CSV table of C-alpha atoms in Angstrom, one decimal:
chain,number,residue,atom,x,y,z
A,1,UNK,CA,-18.5,19.9,12.4
A,2,UNK,CA,-17.1,17.6,9.5
A,3,UNK,CA,-18.0,13.5,9.2
A,4,UNK,CA,-19.6,11.5,12.1
A,5,UNK,CA,-22.8,13.7,13.6
A,6,UNK,CA,-22.4,16.9,10.9
A,7,UNK,CA,-22.3,17.9,7.5
A,8,UNK,CA,-21.0,15.1,4.9
A,9,UNK,CA,-16.8,15.6,4.2
A,10,UNK,CA,-16.4,17.1,0.9
A,11,UNK,CA,-13.9,14.6,-0.6
A,12,UNK,CA,-11.9,15.0,-3.9
A,13,UNK,CA,-11.3,12.1,-5.9
A,14,UNK,CA,-7.8,12.5,-7.8
A,15,UNK,CA,-7.2,10.0,-10.3
A,16,UNK,CA,-9.9,7.7,-11.9
A,17,UNK,CA,-7.3,4.0,-12.8
A,18,UNK,CA,-8.2,0.8,-11.6
A,19,UNK,CA,-7.8,0.7,-8.1
A,20,UNK,CA,-9.9,4.5,-8.0
A,21,UNK,CA,-12.4,2.3,-10.1
A,22,UNK,CA,-12.7,-0.4,-8.4
A,23,UNK,CA,-12.1,0.7,-4.7
A,24,UNK,CA,-12.2,4.5,-3.9
A,25,UNK,CA,-14.9,6.3,-5.5
A,26,UNK,CA,-17.3,2.8,-4.8
A,27,UNK,CA,-17.2,2.8,-1.7
A,28,UNK,CA,-17.1,6.6,-1.0
A,29,UNK,CA,-20.1,6.9,-3.2
A,30,UNK,CA,-21.9,4.6,-0.5
A,31,UNK,CA,-21.2,6.7,1.9
A,32,UNK,CA,-24.1,9.7,4.0
A,33,UNK,CA,-20.3,11.0,5.8
A,34,UNK,CA,-19.2,11.9,2.4
A,35,UNK,CA,-20.2,14.0,-0.1
A,36,UNK,CA,-17.8,12.7,-3.6
A,37,UNK,CA,-17.7,16.5,-4.7
A,38,UNK,CA,-15.2,15.8,-7.6
A,39,UNK,CA,-13.5,13.6,-9.9
A,40,UNK,CA,-10.1,15.0,-11.6
A,41,UNK,CA,-7.6,13.2,-13.9
A,42,UNK,CA,-5.6,14.2,-16.8
A,43,UNK,CA,-7.6,12.0,-18.9
A,44,UNK,CA,-11.0,13.9,-18.6
A,45,UNK,CA,-13.2,11.5,-20.8
A,46,UNK,CA,-12.5,9.1,-19.0
A,47,UNK,CA,-13.2,11.1,-15.0
A,48,UNK,CA,-16.4,11.7,-16.8
A,49,UNK,CA,-17.3,8.4,-18.0
A,50,UNK,CA,-16.6,7.5,-13.9
A,51,UNK,CA,-19.0,10.3,-12.7
A,52,UNK,CA,-21.3,9.7,-14.4
A,53,UNK,CA,-21.3,6.0,-13.3
A,54,UNK,CA,-21.2,7.4,-9.3
A,55,UNK,CA,-23.2,10.5,-9.3
A,56,UNK,CA,-19.8,12.7,-9.1
A,57,UNK,CA,-21.1,16.5,-10.4
A,58,UNK,CA,-18.3,17.8,-10.7
A,59,UNK,CA,-15.2,16.9,-13.0
A,60,UNK,CA,-11.6,18.6,-13.3
A,61,UNK,CA,-8.4,19.0,-13.8
A,62,UNK,CA,-5.9,17.4,-10.8
A,63,UNK,CA,-4.2,20.6,-10.2
A,64,UNK,CA,-7.8,23.0,-10.5
A,65,UNK,CA,-8.9,20.1,-8.0
A,66,UNK,CA,-6.3,20.6,-5.5
A,67,UNK,CA,-7.2,24.5,-5.7
A,68,UNK,CA,-10.7,24.2,-5.1
A,69,UNK,CA,-11.1,25.9,-1.3
A,70,UNK,CA,-14.6,23.9,0.0
A,71,UNK,CA,-13.1,20.7,-0.1
A,72,UNK,CA,-12.0,18.6,3.5
A,73,UNK,CA,-9.9,15.8,2.2
A,74,UNK,CA,-8.3,14.3,-0.6
A,75,UNK,CA,-7.2,11.2,-2.0
A,76,UNK,CA,-4.7,10.4,-4.6
A,77,UNK,CA,-5.0,7.3,-6.8
A,78,UNK,CA,-2.3,8.9,-9.8
A,79,UNK,CA,0.5,6.7,-11.3
A,80,UNK,CA,3.2,6.7,-8.9
A,81,UNK,CA,5.3,9.1,-10.3
A,82,UNK,CA,2.3,12.0,-9.3
A,83,UNK,CA,2.6,11.1,-6.5
A,84,UNK,CA,5.0,13.8,-4.8
A,85,UNK,CA,3.7,16.8,-6.7
A,86,UNK,CA,0.0,16.2,-6.2
A,87,UNK,CA,0.4,14.9,-2.3
A,88,UNK,CA,3.3,18.4,-2.0
A,89,UNK,CA,0.1,20.5,-3.4
A,90,UNK,CA,-2.2,19.1,-0.8
A,91,UNK,CA,-1.2,19.3,2.1
A,92,UNK,CA,0.3,22.7,1.8
A,93,UNK,CA,-3.6,23.6,0.3
A,94,UNK,CA,-3.8,22.5,4.5
A,95,UNK,CA,-6.3,19.4,2.8
A,96,UNK,CA,-6.5,15.9,4.7
A,97,UNK,CA,-4.7,13.6,2.5
A,98,UNK,CA,-5.4,9.7,1.2
A,99,UNK,CA,-2.3,9.0,-0.7
A,100,UNK,CA,-2.2,5.4,-2.6
A,101,UNK,CA,1.9,3.9,-2.1
A,102,UNK,CA,4.8,4.3,-3.1
A,103,UNK,CA,4.5,7.3,-1.1
A,104,UNK,CA,6.7,9.0,-3.7
A,105,UNK,CA,9.6,7.4,-6.0
A,106,UNK,CA,12.3,7.2,-3.7
A,107,UNK,CA,13.1,7.8,-0.2
A,108,UNK,CA,13.7,11.8,-1.3
A,109,UNK,CA,10.8,12.6,-2.3
A,110,UNK,CA,9.1,10.8,0.9
A,111,UNK,CA,11.0,13.0,2.8
A,112,UNK,CA,9.3,16.1,1.1
A,113,UNK,CA,6.7,15.0,1.5
A,114,UNK,CA,6.6,14.2,5.0
A,115,UNK,CA,8.4,17.7,5.7
A,116,UNK,CA,5.0,19.6,3.7
A,117,UNK,CA,3.0,17.5,6.0
A,118,UNK,CA,4.7,18.7,9.1
A,119,UNK,CA,4.7,22.7,8.1
A,120,UNK,CA,1.1,22.4,7.2
A,121,UNK,CA,-0.2,20.5,9.8
A,122,UNK,CA,-1.9,18.2,7.7
A,123,UNK,CA,-3.1,15.0,8.4
A,124,UNK,CA,-1.1,11.9,6.0
A,125,UNK,CA,-2.5,8.4,5.6
A,126,UNK,CA,-1.4,6.0,3.5
A,127,UNK,CA,-3.4,3.3,1.2
A,128,UNK,CA,-2.1,0.3,3.1
A,129,UNK,CA,-5.0,-2.1,3.4
A,130,UNK,CA,-3.6,-5.5,4.9
A,131,UNK,CA,-2.5,-3.5,7.9
A,132,UNK,CA,-6.9,-3.2,8.4
A,133,UNK,CA,-6.6,-6.3,7.5
A,134,UNK,CA,-7.9,-8.4,11.0
A,135,UNK,CA,-5.7,-11.6,10.1
A,136,UNK,CA,-2.7,-9.1,9.6
A,137,UNK,CA,-3.2,-7.3,13.1
A,138,UNK,CA,-3.9,-10.5,14.5
A,139,UNK,CA,-0.5,-11.5,13.3
A,140,UNK,CA,1.5,-9.2,14.3
A,141,UNK,CA,0.1,-9.1,18.1
A,142,UNK,CA,1.1,-12.2,18.1
A,143,UNK,CA,4.9,-11.3,17.3
A,144,UNK,CA,4.7,-8.1,19.2
A,145,UNK,CA,3.7,-10.5,22.2
A,146,UNK,CA,6.2,-12.6,22.0
A,147,UNK,CA,4.1,-15.7,21.8
A,148,UNK,CA,6.0,-16.7,18.7
A,149,UNK,CA,9.0,-16.1,21.0
A,150,UNK,CA,12.2,-14.1,18.3
A,151,UNK,CA,11.6,-13.7,15.1
A,152,UNK,CA,13.7,-15.2,12.9
A,153,UNK,CA,12.9,-15.1,9.2
A,154,UNK,CA,10.3,-13.6,7.5
A,155,UNK,CA,9.1,-14.5,3.9
A,156,UNK,CA,6.3,-12.8,1.4
A,157,UNK,CA,5.1,-12.9,-2.0
A,158,UNK,CA,2.6,-11.8,-4.3
A,159,UNK,CA,2.6,-12.3,-7.6
A,160,UNK,CA,0.5,-11.0,-10.0
A,161,UNK,CA,-1.1,-12.7,-13.4
A,162,UNK,CA,-0.1,-12.3,-16.8
A,163,UNK,CA,-2.5,-10.3,-18.3
A,164,UNK,CA,-1.9,-9.0,-22.1
A,165,UNK,CA,-0.4,-6.4,-23.1
A,166,UNK,CA,-1.7,-3.1,-24.4
A,167,UNK,CA,-1.1,-0.3,-25.2
A,168,UNK,CA,2.8,1.4,-23.2
A,169,UNK,CA,1.9,3.2,-19.8
A,170,UNK,CA,3.8,4.4,-17.1
A,171,UNK,CA,3.7,0.9,-16.0
A,172,UNK,CA,6.5,0.1,-18.1
A,173,UNK,CA,8.9,3.2,-17.5
A,174,UNK,CA,11.2,2.8,-14.4
A,175,UNK,CA,11.4,6.2,-14.3
A,176,UNK,CA,7.8,6.7,-13.7
A,177,UNK,CA,7.2,4.0,-11.3
A,178,UNK,CA,6.8,0.8,-13.3
A,179,UNK,CA,7.9,-2.5,-12.0
A,180,UNK,CA,6.6,-4.8,-10.0
A,181,UNK,CA,8.8,-4.3,-7.2
A,182,UNK,CA,7.4,-0.5,-6.6
A,183,UNK,CA,3.8,-1.7,-7.6
A,184,UNK,CA,3.6,-5.1,-5.4
A,185,UNK,CA,7.4,-4.9,-3.7
A,186,UNK,CA,5.7,-1.6,-1.9
A,187,UNK,CA,3.0,-3.2,-0.5
A,188,UNK,CA,5.0,-6.9,0.0
A,189,UNK,CA,7.5,-5.4,1.5
A,190,UNK,CA,5.8,-3.5,4.1
A,191,UNK,CA,3.8,-6.4,4.8
A,192,UNK,CA,6.7,-8.1,6.5
A,193,UNK,CA,8.4,-5.0,8.3
A,194,UNK,CA,4.7,-4.3,10.0
A,195,UNK,CA,4.5,-7.2,11.7
A,196,UNK,CA,7.7,-7.7,13.1
A,197,UNK,CA,7.9,-3.8,14.4
A,198,UNK,CA,9.7,-2.0,10.9
A,199,UNK,CA,12.9,-3.4,12.1
A,200,UNK,CA,16.5,-1.2,11.1
A,201,UNK,CA,17.8,-2.9,7.7
A,202,UNK,CA,21.6,-3.5,7.7
A,203,UNK,CA,21.4,-5.1,4.1
A,204,UNK,CA,19.6,-6.0,1.0
A,205,UNK,CA,20.5,-8.0,-2.1
A,206,UNK,CA,18.5,-8.7,-4.8
A,207,UNK,CA,17.9,-9.8,-8.3
A,208,UNK,CA,14.9,-9.0,-11.2
A,209,UNK,CA,13.7,-10.0,-13.9
A,210,UNK,CA,12.9,-8.0,-17.1
A,211,UNK,CA,12.6,-10.9,-19.4
A,212,UNK,CA,11.3,-8.2,-22.8
A,213,UNK,CA,10.5,-5.3,-21.5
A,214,UNK,CA,12.3,-1.8,-19.8
A,215,UNK,CA,11.0,-2.4,-16.1
A,216,UNK,CA,11.2,-5.9,-13.9
A,217,UNK,CA,8.3,-7.7,-14.4
A,218,UNK,CA,9.0,-10.6,-11.9
A,219,UNK,CA,12.2,-9.9,-8.2
A,220,UNK,CA,13.7,-11.6,-4.9
A,221,UNK,CA,15.3,-9.9,-2.3
A,222,UNK,CA,16.7,-11.0,0.3
A,223,UNK,CA,17.2,-8.6,3.7
A,224,UNK,CA,18.6,-9.2,7.3
A,225,UNK,CA,17.2,-6.7,9.8
A,226,UNK,CA,20.1,-4.8,12.3
A,227,UNK,CA,18.7,-7.7,14.7
A,228,UNK,CA,18.9,-10.8,12.6
A,229,UNK,CA,15.9,-10.8,11.0
A,230,UNK,CA,15.8,-12.3,7.7
A,231,UNK,CA,13.3,-11.1,5.2
A,232,UNK,CA,13.2,-13.0,1.8
A,233,UNK,CA,10.5,-11.8,-0.8
A,234,UNK,CA,9.5,-12.8,-4.4
A,235,UNK,CA,7.1,-10.6,-6.4
A,236,UNK,CA,5.5,-11.9,-9.8
A,237,UNK,CA,2.9,-9.7,-13.0
A,238,UNK,CA,4.5,-12.6,-14.4
A,239,UNK,CA,2.7,-15.0,-13.0
A,240,UNK,CA,1.0,-18.1,-15.0
A,241,UNK,CA,-1.9,-19.5,-12.8
A,242,UNK,CA,-5.0,-20.0,-12.1
A,243,UNK,CA,-5.6,-16.5,-9.6
A,244,UNK,CA,-3.1,-14.5,-7.8
A,245,UNK,CA,-1.1,-15.1,-5.1
A,246,UNK,CA,-0.3,-13.4,-2.0
A,247,UNK,CA,1.4,-15.6,0.8
A,248,UNK,CA,2.9,-13.9,4.5
A,249,UNK,CA,4.9,-16.3,6.7
A,250,UNK,CA,7.4,-15.3,10.1
A,251,UNK,CA,9.2,-17.1,11.8
A,252,UNK,CA,9.9,-17.7,15.0
A,253,UNK,CA,11.8,-19.2,18.1
A,254,UNK,CA,8.8,-20.1,20.0
A,255,UNK,CA,6.2,-20.4,16.7
A,256,UNK,CA,4.9,-19.0,13.2
A,257,UNK,CA,1.9,-17.7,12.0
A,258,UNK,CA,1.2,-17.4,8.8
A,259,UNK,CA,-1.6,-15.9,5.7
A,260,UNK,CA,-4.2,-16.5,4.2
A,261,UNK,CA,-5.4,-18.0,5.6
A,262,UNK,CA,-4.2,-17.2,9.4
A,263,UNK,CA,-2.8,-19.9,10.7
A,264,UNK,CA,-0.2,-19.3,14.3
A,265,UNK,CA,1.2,-22.1,16.2
A,266,UNK,CA,3.5,-22.4,19.3
A,267,UNK,CA,5.5,-25.2,20.9
A,268,UNK,CA,4.3,-26.7,24.1
A,269,UNK,CA,6.0,-29.3,25.8
A,270,UNK,CA,8.0,-29.1,22.4
A,271,UNK,CA,5.0,-29.9,19.8
A,272,UNK,CA,3.2,-27.2,18.3
A,273,UNK,CA,-0.1,-26.3,19.6
A,274,UNK,CA,-2.8,-24.5,17.2
A,275,UNK,CA,-3.4,-21.0,18.8
A,276,UNK,CA,-5.1,-19.2,15.8
A,277,UNK,CA,-7.7,-17.6,16.5
A,278,UNK,CA,-11.2,-17.0,15.2
A,279,UNK,CA,-11.3,-14.3,12.4
A,280,UNK,CA,-14.7,-11.8,11.1
A,281,UNK,CA,-15.9,-12.5,8.7
A,282,UNK,CA,-16.5,-9.8,6.4
A,283,UNK,CA,-20.2,-8.7,5.8
A,284,UNK,CA,-22.0,-9.1,2.4
A,285,UNK,CA,-19.7,-11.8,1.5
A,286,UNK,CA,-17.4,-8.7,0.6
A,287,UNK,CA,-13.7,-10.6,-0.1
A,288,UNK,CA,-10.2,-9.3,2.2
A,289,UNK,CA,-9.2,-7.0,-0.4
A,290,UNK,CA,-12.0,-4.9,-0.1
A,291,UNK,CA,-12.6,-5.1,2.7
A,292,UNK,CA,-9.6,-4.0,3.8
A,293,UNK,CA,-9.6,-0.9,2.3
A,294,UNK,CA,-13.6,-0.2,3.3
A,295,UNK,CA,-11.5,-0.7,6.9
A,296,UNK,CA,-8.8,1.9,6.0
A,297,UNK,CA,-10.9,3.9,5.2
A,298,UNK,CA,-13.3,4.1,7.7
A,299,UNK,CA,-10.0,5.6,9.8
A,300,UNK,CA,-9.1,8.5,7.0
A,301,UNK,CA,-12.8,9.7,7.0
A,302,UNK,CA,-12.4,9.7,11.2
A,303,UNK,CA,-9.1,11.0,10.1
A,304,UNK,CA,-10.7,14.1,8.1
A,305,UNK,CA,-13.7,14.1,11.2
A,306,UNK,CA,-11.1,14.9,13.8
A,307,UNK,CA,-12.0,11.2,15.8
A,308,UNK,CA,-8.7,9.4,14.7
A,309,UNK,CA,-6.0,10.0,15.2
A,310,UNK,CA,-2.9,10.1,12.2
A,311,UNK,CA,0.4,9.7,13.3
A,312,UNK,CA,3.1,10.7,10.0
A,313,UNK,CA,4.0,7.5,7.8
A,314,UNK,CA,7.6,8.4,8.7
A,315,UNK,CA,8.5,4.6,7.9
A,316,UNK,CA,8.0,5.1,4.1
A,317,UNK,CA,11.2,6.2,4.1
A,318,UNK,CA,12.8,3.9,5.3
A,319,UNK,CA,11.2,1.3,3.2
A,320,UNK,CA,11.9,3.4,0.1
A,321,UNK,CA,15.4,3.7,0.6
A,322,UNK,CA,15.3,-0.6,0.6
A,323,UNK,CA,13.6,-1.0,-2.9
A,324,UNK,CA,16.2,2.2,-4.1
A,325,UNK,CA,18.8,-0.6,-2.8
A,326,UNK,CA,17.3,-3.9,-4.6
A,327,UNK,CA,17.3,-1.7,-7.4
A,328,UNK,CA,21.1,-1.2,-7.0
A,329,UNK,CA,21.6,-4.2,-6.0
A,330,UNK,CA,20.3,-6.0,-9.2
A,331,UNK,CA,22.4,-2.7,-11.0
A,332,UNK,CA,25.2,-3.6,-9.7
A,333,UNK,CA,25.0,-7.4,-9.2
A,334,UNK,CA,26.0,-6.9,-5.1
A,335,UNK,CA,24.8,-7.0,-1.6
A,336,UNK,CA,24.0,-2.9,-1.0
A,337,UNK,CA,23.2,-1.4,2.5
A,338,UNK,CA,20.2,1.2,2.7
């Protein structure tokens, strides 16, 4: 038996970039129910450096790692353009798969990955840590319970500070998944849609700013659901401030909720009443971002062990359709139907 109460799950991490080094590898390396067996990256020297730091015994190139028959699961944190090909290889090999956002570069790629998961029967978990943040789950619960009335407006911003440009990478190439809308917008948009039940989107309008790059460094998106909920999304990797900014708000006919910090108000007798529930504090002073990833990876490993279900992330297809519509809207300077 793998995982809880049995042998440790043998896991490979494919991709050793920043997200892997900061989040996945450190969290997995400290767990007693995980044997972090392999690190894989096209840059072998980088992978060996990370493997030495965390005591991972073997380094391979990504295709070789996915051909191994002694693994239980793969955590895929490669650049966005490689997600589809490697995800399909892992699923066809029967491995439980964790894939970072975006699931693919477009909706058709997302559909192909889901089809591969259905055919293989392998579980697929998306890297969407905000769904495992207690304050986000609490806000979603208030919306689902009708305690804010009917939602009519949702707004989110994810703004990251401008960093000095290094050598050009895939992040500067639109064809390989670069740009703020895919890098930041996928997560922020999923949060907006998830907290209100992922409604169908009927129209999208977007404006993107590329400044001196091929890819957009900032984008503003507005869209409307079939039920009339208006969504506004602002993302930027060119934010000049002391720290990054991550924010979401839901407006309803009987109340509102925003985060961070979590604040929820309901109207009572025509007056706003603070009904914000108390939230657990991350252990050891850990920040909310890392704590959410810890919860997400814990869920993934319970899926690997057969102790939790992982419904196919079919919502990611509609999300990628919205992303595609946003690019089309900016390119054609008009409102677009996803």
